[in-house]
Short mmCIF file of C-alpha atoms in Angstrom, two decimals:
data_model
loop_
_atom_site.label_atom_id
_atom_site.label_comp_id
_atom_site.label_asym_id
_atom_site.label_seq_id
_atom_site.Cartn_x
_atom_site.Cartn_y
_atom_site.Cartn_z
CA MET A 284 -18.13 2.16 -5.03
CA SER A 285 -18.51 4.65 -7.43
CA THR A 286 -15.26 5.99 -8.74
CA ARG A 287 -16.47 9.93 -6.69
CA ALA A 288 -16.63 8.35 -3.53
CA ALA A 289 -12.94 5.74 -4.28
CA ALA A 290 -11.99 9.46 -5.18
CA HIS A 291 -9.70 11.83 -1.79
CA ASP A 292 -8.78 15.16 -2.00
CA GLU A 293 -5.02 14.89 -1.67
CA ASP A 294 -1.98 17.88 -0.02
CA VAL A 295 0.82 17.36 0.76
CA GLU A 296 1.95 18.78 4.22
CA LEU A 297 5.11 19.31 6.85
CA TRP A 298 5.35 18.75 10.37
CA LEU A 299 8.12 19.97 12.94
CA GLY A 300 7.45 19.60 16.23
CA GLN A 301 10.13 20.33 19.62
CA SER A 302 9.95 18.71 22.94
CA LEU A 303 11.35 19.56 26.44
CA SER A 304 10.40 17.19 29.11
CA HIS A 305 11.64 16.92 32.89
CA ARG A 306 11.04 14.34 35.45
CA ILE A 307 9.79 15.68 38.53
CA ASP A 308 9.68 12.31 40.98
CA GLY A 309 9.55 8.70 39.71
CA GLY A 310 6.07 8.69 38.94
CA THR A 311 5.10 12.59 37.81
CA SER A 312 7.09 14.02 34.96
CA ILE A 313 6.01 18.10 32.97
CA SER A 314 6.29 18.32 28.96
CA LEU A 315 6.28 20.72 26.24
CA ASP A 316 5.35 20.72 22.69
CA LEU A 317 5.30 22.76 19.97
CA SER A 318 4.52 22.29 16.58
CA GLU A 319 4.51 23.46 13.37
CA ARG A 320 2.80 22.24 11.07
CA LEU A 321 3.03 24.20 7.09
CA ARG A 322 0.45 23.47 4.77
CA GLU A 323 -1.23 24.71 2.12
CA ALA A 324 -3.92 27.92 2.14
CA ARG A 325 -6.69 25.78 0.41
CA VAL A 326 -6.80 23.36 3.29
CA GLY A 327 -6.71 25.83 6.69
CA GLY A 328 -3.34 27.87 6.44
CA ASP A 329 0.10 27.24 8.15
CA GLN A 330 -0.86 25.27 12.10
CA TYR A 331 1.04 26.59 15.01
CA LEU A 332 0.31 24.56 18.81
CA GLY A 333 1.64 24.99 22.36
CA ARG A 334 1.02 22.70 24.58
CA ILE A 335 1.69 21.79 28.75
CA THR A 336 0.67 17.93 29.70
CA LEU A 337 1.36 16.85 33.39
CA THR A 338 1.63 13.26 33.28
CA ARG A 339 1.13 11.33 36.78
CA ARG A 340 1.97 7.11 36.60
CA ILE A 341 -1.14 5.66 39.72
CA ALA A 342 -0.44 1.91 38.65
CA PRO A 343 1.83 0.02 37.18
CA GLY A 344 1.30 0.52 33.50
CA VAL A 345 -0.90 3.58 33.65
CA GLU A 346 -0.32 6.44 33.93
CA ILE A 347 -2.87 10.56 33.57
CA ALA A 348 -2.60 13.31 32.32
CA LEU A 349 -3.84 16.58 32.66
CA GLY A 350 -2.43 19.76 29.94
CA ALA A 351 -3.63 22.46 27.80
CA SER A 352 -2.37 23.94 24.35
CA ALA A 353 -2.78 26.64 22.74
CA ALA A 354 -2.92 27.50 18.48
CA THR A 355 -2.94 28.65 15.12
CA ASN A 356 -4.70 27.92 12.57
CA GLY A 357 -4.67 30.65 9.81
CA GLY A 358 -5.16 32.79 11.54
CA ILE A 359 -7.87 31.55 14.15
CA GLY A 360 -6.99 30.47 17.26
CA GLU A 361 -8.07 27.91 19.69
CA ILE A 362 -7.70 27.19 23.51
CA ARG A 363 -7.81 22.82 23.64
CA PRO A 364 -7.70 21.86 28.11
CA GLU A 365 -7.29 18.35 27.56
CA GLN A 366 -6.95 14.91 29.66
CA ALA A 367 -6.00 12.01 29.40
CA ILE A 368 -4.95 7.99 30.31
CA ILE A 369 -1.51 5.87 29.01
CA LEU A 370 -2.13 2.70 29.78
CA THR A 371 1.07 0.44 28.25
CA ARG A 372 2.46 -3.62 28.15
CA GLY A 373 5.60 -4.39 27.12
CA VAL A 374 6.18 -2.51 23.89
CA LEU A 375 2.46 -1.17 22.68
CA ALA A 376 0.64 1.27 24.05
CA VAL A 377 -2.99 2.98 23.92
CA ARG A 378 -3.92 6.58 25.29
CA SER A 379 -7.20 7.99 25.21
CA ARG A 380 -8.10 10.78 25.25
CA LEU A 381 -10.56 14.50 25.90
CA GLU A 382 -10.31 17.44 24.67
CA GLU A 383 -12.21 20.16 24.83
CA ARG A 384 -12.03 22.11 21.85
CA MET A 385 -13.05 27.13 23.01
CA ILE A 386 -12.47 27.82 19.05
CA ASP A 387 -12.44 31.43 17.95
CA GLY A 388 -15.72 32.77 16.48
CA VAL A 389 -17.75 29.68 17.80
CA ALA A 390 -20.25 29.95 20.86
CA ASP A 391 -19.57 26.87 22.05
CA THR A 392 -17.12 24.39 23.38
CA SER A 393 -16.77 21.22 21.12
CA TYR A 394 -15.98 18.04 22.68
CA ARG A 395 -12.85 16.24 20.51
CA LEU A 396 -12.43 12.55 22.07
CA ARG A 397 -8.94 10.92 20.54
CA GLU A 398 -8.12 6.96 20.72
CA ARG A 399 -4.47 5.81 19.68
CA LEU A 400 -2.77 2.04 19.80
CA ALA A 401 0.63 2.96 19.62
CA LEU A 402 3.46 0.38 19.25
CA ASN A 403 7.52 1.54 20.01
CA LEU A 404 9.54 -0.92 19.28
CA PRO A 405 14.08 -1.27 19.75
CA LEU A 406 15.40 -1.95 16.91
CA ASP A 407 19.22 -2.38 19.60
CA ALA A 408 19.70 -3.49 22.74
CA ARG A 409 20.40 -0.20 23.88
CA ALA A 410 17.28 0.68 22.54
CA ARG A 411 18.87 3.81 20.88
CA TRP A 412 17.26 3.29 17.90
CA VAL A 413 12.91 2.40 18.15
CA LEU A 414 10.48 1.54 14.94
CA ILE A 415 7.18 3.56 15.86
CA ALA A 416 4.02 2.80 14.77
CA SER A 417 0.56 4.41 15.44
CA GLY A 418 -3.30 4.73 14.45
CA GLU A 419 -5.22 7.10 15.72
CA ALA A 420 -9.02 8.10 15.77
CA PHE A 421 -10.65 10.46 16.50
CA PHE A 422 -14.43 11.34 16.71
CA ALA A 423 -16.12 14.25 17.35
CA LEU A 424 -18.65 14.44 21.16
CA ASN A 425 -21.17 17.57 20.01
CA ARG A 426 -22.54 19.93 17.27
CA THR A 427 -21.85 23.81 17.65
CA ARG A 428 -22.87 24.59 14.41
CA PRO A 429 -25.84 23.24 11.69
CA SER A 430 -22.61 22.26 9.92
CA ASP A 431 -21.15 19.40 12.33
CA VAL A 432 -21.51 15.70 12.00
CA THR A 433 -20.57 14.13 14.74
CA GLY A 434 -18.23 10.87 15.32
CA PHE A 435 -15.66 9.16 13.84
CA ASN A 436 -14.04 11.57 11.50
CA THR A 437 -9.98 11.52 11.28
CA LEU A 438 -7.52 9.04 11.26
CA ARG A 439 -3.65 9.13 11.33
CA THR A 440 -1.39 7.37 11.05
CA GLN A 441 1.96 6.92 11.80
CA LEU A 442 5.08 5.21 10.78
CA GLY A 443 9.31 5.70 11.49
CA VAL A 444 12.11 5.72 13.40
CA ARG A 445 13.56 7.35 16.96
CA HIS A 446 16.66 7.61 17.23
CA ALA A 447 18.00 8.78 20.94
CA PHE A 448 21.84 10.28 20.35
CA THR A 449 22.20 10.48 24.19
CA PRO A 450 20.13 9.85 26.98
CA ALA A 451 19.36 13.30 27.00
CA LEU A 452 18.23 14.08 23.08
CA SER A 453 16.56 12.47 20.47
CA LEU A 454 15.33 12.74 16.60
CA THR A 455 11.69 10.81 15.43
CA ALA A 456 11.32 11.43 11.99
CA LEU A 457 7.62 9.93 10.94
CA TYR A 458 5.91 9.53 7.42
CA GLN A 459 2.16 10.84 9.14
CA ARG A 460 -0.82 10.04 6.55
CA GLN A 461 -3.97 11.63 7.94
CA GLN A 462 -7.25 11.38 6.82
CA ALA A 463 -10.51 13.61 7.13
CA VAL A 464 -14.04 11.68 7.12
CA ARG A 465 -16.43 14.71 5.16
CA PRO A 466 -19.38 12.49 3.18
CA GLY A 467 -20.99 13.38 1.35
CA ARG A 468 -18.14 15.01 -0.82
CA ALA A 469 -13.83 13.14 -1.30
CA ASP A 470 -12.72 12.68 2.24
CA SER A 471 -9.81 15.21 1.88
CA VAL A 472 -6.17 13.00 2.69
CA ALA A 473 -2.96 14.53 3.85
CA HIS A 474 0.92 13.06 3.72
CA ILE A 475 2.36 14.05 6.11
CA PRO A 476 6.87 13.55 6.71
CA LEU A 477 7.14 14.67 10.46
CA LEU A 478 10.27 15.62 12.41
CA SER A 479 10.63 16.33 15.57
CA ILE A 480 13.22 16.81 18.17
CA GLY A 481 13.20 15.85 22.17
CA TRP A 482 15.23 16.95 24.73
CA THR A 483 14.91 15.34 28.76
CA LEU A 484 16.29 17.84 31.81
#
Protein backbone atom coordinates (compact mmCIF):
# COMPACT_ATOMS: atom_id res chain seq x y z
CA MET A 1 0.00 0.00 0.00
CA SER A 2 1.41 3.37 -0.97
CA THR A 3 2.00 6.12 1.56
CA ARG A 4 -0.54 8.27 -0.26
CA ALA A 5 -3.23 5.56 -0.08
CA ALA A 6 -2.60 5.00 3.63
CA ALA A 7 -2.68 8.67 4.57
CA HIS A 8 -5.73 10.31 6.11
CA ASP A 9 -6.90 13.87 6.53
CA GLU A 10 -7.64 14.07 10.26
CA ASP A 11 -9.46 16.55 12.48
CA VAL A 12 -10.97 16.74 15.96
CA GLU A 13 -14.59 17.63 16.65
CA LEU A 14 -16.81 17.95 19.72
CA TRP A 15 -20.39 16.65 19.71
CA LEU A 16 -22.95 17.47 22.40
CA GLY A 17 -26.37 15.88 22.64
CA GLN A 18 -29.62 16.10 24.57
CA SER A 19 -32.39 13.49 24.49
CA LEU A 20 -35.94 13.55 25.86
CA SER A 21 -38.07 10.41 25.65
CA HIS A 22 -41.56 9.39 26.77
CA ARG A 23 -43.17 5.95 26.83
CA ILE A 24 -46.70 6.29 25.47
CA ASP A 25 -47.67 2.71 26.33
CA GLY A 26 -46.03 -0.67 26.86
CA GLY A 27 -44.81 -0.92 23.27
CA THR A 28 -44.66 2.66 21.98
CA SER A 29 -42.33 5.55 22.75
CA ILE A 30 -41.53 8.96 21.35
CA SER A 31 -38.20 10.76 21.57
CA LEU A 32 -36.72 14.16 20.79
CA ASP A 33 -32.98 14.37 20.16
CA LEU A 34 -30.83 17.47 19.74
CA SER A 35 -27.20 17.54 18.66
CA GLU A 36 -24.58 20.26 18.39
CA ARG A 37 -21.57 19.20 16.35
CA LEU A 38 -18.69 21.66 16.66
CA ARG A 39 -16.35 21.28 13.67
CA GLU A 40 -13.66 23.15 11.80
CA ALA A 41 -14.71 25.28 8.83
CA ARG A 42 -12.55 23.21 6.45
CA VAL A 43 -14.77 20.15 7.07
CA GLY A 44 -18.06 22.00 6.68
CA GLY A 45 -18.38 24.04 9.86
CA ASP A 46 -20.67 23.49 12.82
CA GLN A 47 -23.73 21.29 12.41
CA TYR A 48 -26.95 21.46 14.44
CA LEU A 49 -29.55 18.71 14.27
CA GLY A 50 -32.96 17.99 15.78
CA ARG A 51 -34.79 14.66 15.41
CA ILE A 52 -38.20 13.37 16.52
CA THR A 53 -38.82 9.60 16.42
CA LEU A 54 -41.80 7.36 17.13
CA THR A 55 -40.81 3.78 17.98
CA ARG A 56 -43.19 0.81 18.17
CA ARG A 57 -42.45 -2.74 19.32
CA ILE A 58 -44.17 -5.15 16.92
CA ALA A 59 -42.78 -8.43 18.29
CA PRO A 60 -40.37 -9.55 21.02
CA GLY A 61 -36.99 -8.07 20.10
CA VAL A 62 -38.36 -6.28 17.02
CA GLU A 63 -39.13 -2.56 16.76
CA ILE A 64 -39.93 -0.20 13.92
CA ALA A 65 -39.26 3.53 14.02
CA LEU A 66 -40.53 6.46 12.00
CA GLY A 67 -39.02 9.90 12.36
CA ALA A 68 -37.81 13.11 10.82
CA SER A 69 -34.84 15.35 11.43
CA ALA A 70 -33.87 18.88 10.49
CA ALA A 71 -30.27 20.02 10.31
CA THR A 72 -28.13 22.95 9.36
CA ASN A 73 -24.60 22.17 8.23
CA GLY A 74 -22.36 25.18 7.75
CA GLY A 75 -25.46 27.23 6.96
CA ILE A 76 -26.94 24.67 4.53
CA GLY A 77 -30.31 23.29 5.63
CA GLU A 78 -31.51 19.71 5.36
CA ILE A 79 -34.80 17.89 6.06
CA ARG A 80 -34.55 14.13 6.54
CA PRO A 81 -37.51 11.71 6.90
CA GLU A 82 -36.30 8.41 8.36
CA GLN A 83 -37.54 4.82 8.72
CA ALA A 84 -35.82 2.08 10.72
CA ILE A 85 -36.12 -1.47 12.01
CA ILE A 86 -34.32 -2.49 15.22
CA LEU A 87 -33.61 -6.10 16.17
CA THR A 88 -32.49 -6.76 19.75
CA ARG A 89 -31.19 -9.97 21.29
CA GLY A 90 -29.68 -9.79 24.76
CA VAL A 91 -26.99 -7.12 24.84
CA LEU A 92 -26.79 -6.84 21.04
CA ALA A 93 -28.90 -4.65 18.76
CA VAL A 94 -28.93 -4.29 14.98
CA ARG A 95 -30.52 -1.26 13.32
CA SER A 96 -31.20 -0.63 9.64
CA ARG A 97 -32.22 2.96 8.85
CA LEU A 98 -33.26 4.48 5.52
CA GLU A 99 -33.02 8.25 5.16
CA GLU A 100 -34.40 10.57 2.48
CA ARG A 101 -32.16 13.63 2.53
CA MET A 102 -33.61 16.85 1.10
CA ILE A 103 -30.75 19.35 1.05
CA ASP A 104 -30.94 23.06 0.23
CA GLY A 105 -29.64 23.76 -3.26
CA VAL A 106 -29.86 20.12 -4.39
CA ALA A 107 -32.77 19.42 -6.73
CA ASP A 108 -33.11 15.67 -6.12
CA THR A 109 -33.61 13.71 -2.91
CA SER A 110 -30.57 11.76 -1.71
CA TYR A 111 -31.22 8.28 -0.28
CA ARG A 112 -28.92 6.86 2.38
CA LEU A 113 -28.87 3.49 4.15
CA ARG A 114 -27.29 3.12 7.60
CA GLU A 115 -26.49 -0.29 9.12
CA ARG A 116 -25.55 -0.33 12.82
CA LEU A 117 -24.45 -3.07 15.23
CA ALA A 118 -24.35 -2.09 18.90
CA LEU A 119 -23.35 -3.70 22.20
CA ASN A 120 -24.89 -2.42 25.45
CA LEU A 121 -23.27 -4.38 28.27
CA PRO A 122 -24.36 -3.69 31.90
CA LEU A 123 -21.36 -3.36 34.21
CA ASP A 124 -23.24 -3.73 37.51
CA ALA A 125 -26.26 -5.64 38.81
CA ARG A 126 -28.59 -2.63 38.54
CA ALA A 127 -27.32 -1.63 35.09
CA ARG A 128 -26.52 1.87 36.29
CA TRP A 129 -23.24 1.64 34.37
CA VAL A 130 -23.39 0.35 30.80
CA LEU A 131 -20.53 -0.21 28.36
CA ILE A 132 -21.42 0.94 24.85
CA ALA A 133 -19.64 -0.19 21.68
CA SER A 134 -20.96 0.18 18.15
CA GLY A 135 -20.08 0.23 14.50
CA GLU A 136 -22.17 1.83 11.75
CA ALA A 137 -21.73 1.77 7.97
CA PHE A 138 -23.27 4.44 5.70
CA PHE A 139 -24.24 3.73 2.07
CA ALA A 140 -25.25 6.29 -0.56
CA LEU A 141 -27.97 4.72 -2.72
CA ASN A 142 -28.18 7.29 -5.52
CA ARG A 143 -26.44 10.26 -7.09
CA THR A 144 -27.82 13.79 -6.91
CA ARG A 145 -24.77 15.45 -8.44
CA PRO A 146 -22.33 14.24 -11.14
CA SER A 147 -19.49 14.08 -8.59
CA ASP A 148 -21.43 11.81 -6.18
CA VAL A 149 -20.31 8.21 -5.67
CA THR A 150 -22.77 5.52 -4.63
CA GLY A 151 -22.10 2.67 -2.20
CA PHE A 152 -20.24 2.52 1.11
CA ASN A 153 -18.89 5.95 2.04
CA THR A 154 -18.61 6.31 5.85
CA LEU A 155 -17.71 4.15 8.85
CA ARG A 156 -18.59 5.35 12.36
CA THR A 157 -17.35 3.52 15.47
CA GLN A 158 -18.05 4.36 19.11
CA LEU A 159 -16.80 3.23 22.52
CA GLY A 160 -17.89 4.62 25.87
CA VAL A 161 -20.12 4.35 28.91
CA ARG A 162 -23.58 5.42 30.01
CA HIS A 163 -24.36 6.15 33.65
CA ALA A 164 -27.90 6.35 35.03
CA PHE A 165 -28.04 8.79 37.91
CA THR A 166 -31.74 8.06 38.41
CA PRO A 167 -34.28 5.97 36.44
CA ALA A 168 -35.04 9.16 34.49
CA LEU A 169 -31.63 10.86 34.09
CA SER A 170 -28.52 9.50 32.37
CA LEU A 171 -25.22 10.75 30.96
CA THR A 172 -23.35 9.15 28.07
CA ALA A 173 -19.66 9.76 27.33
CA LEU A 174 -18.18 8.29 24.14
CA TYR A 175 -15.18 8.38 21.88
CA GLN A 176 -16.29 8.32 18.25
CA ARG A 177 -14.15 7.75 15.20
CA GLN A 178 -15.70 8.64 11.86
CA GLN A 179 -14.00 7.80 8.58
CA ALA A 180 -15.28 9.16 5.27
CA VAL A 181 -14.24 7.10 2.25
CA ARG A 182 -13.13 9.31 -0.64
CA PRO A 183 -12.18 7.40 -3.81
CA GLY A 184 -9.08 8.73 -5.50
CA ARG A 185 -7.85 10.74 -2.53
CA ALA A 186 -7.07 10.39 1.17
CA ASP A 187 -9.91 9.37 3.46
CA SER A 188 -11.09 11.90 6.05
CA VAL A 189 -10.98 10.78 9.69
CA ALA A 190 -12.61 12.67 12.57
CA HIS A 191 -11.86 11.98 16.25
CA ILE A 192 -14.88 13.01 18.28
CA PRO A 193 -15.50 13.16 22.03
CA LEU A 194 -19.26 12.97 22.51
CA LEU A 195 -21.26 13.89 25.60
CA SER A 196 -25.03 13.37 25.76
CA ILE A 197 -27.58 13.80 28.52
CA GLY A 198 -30.82 11.85 28.47
CA TRP A 199 -34.10 12.45 30.29
CA THR A 200 -37.06 10.03 30.35
CA LEU A 201 -40.53 11.25 31.25
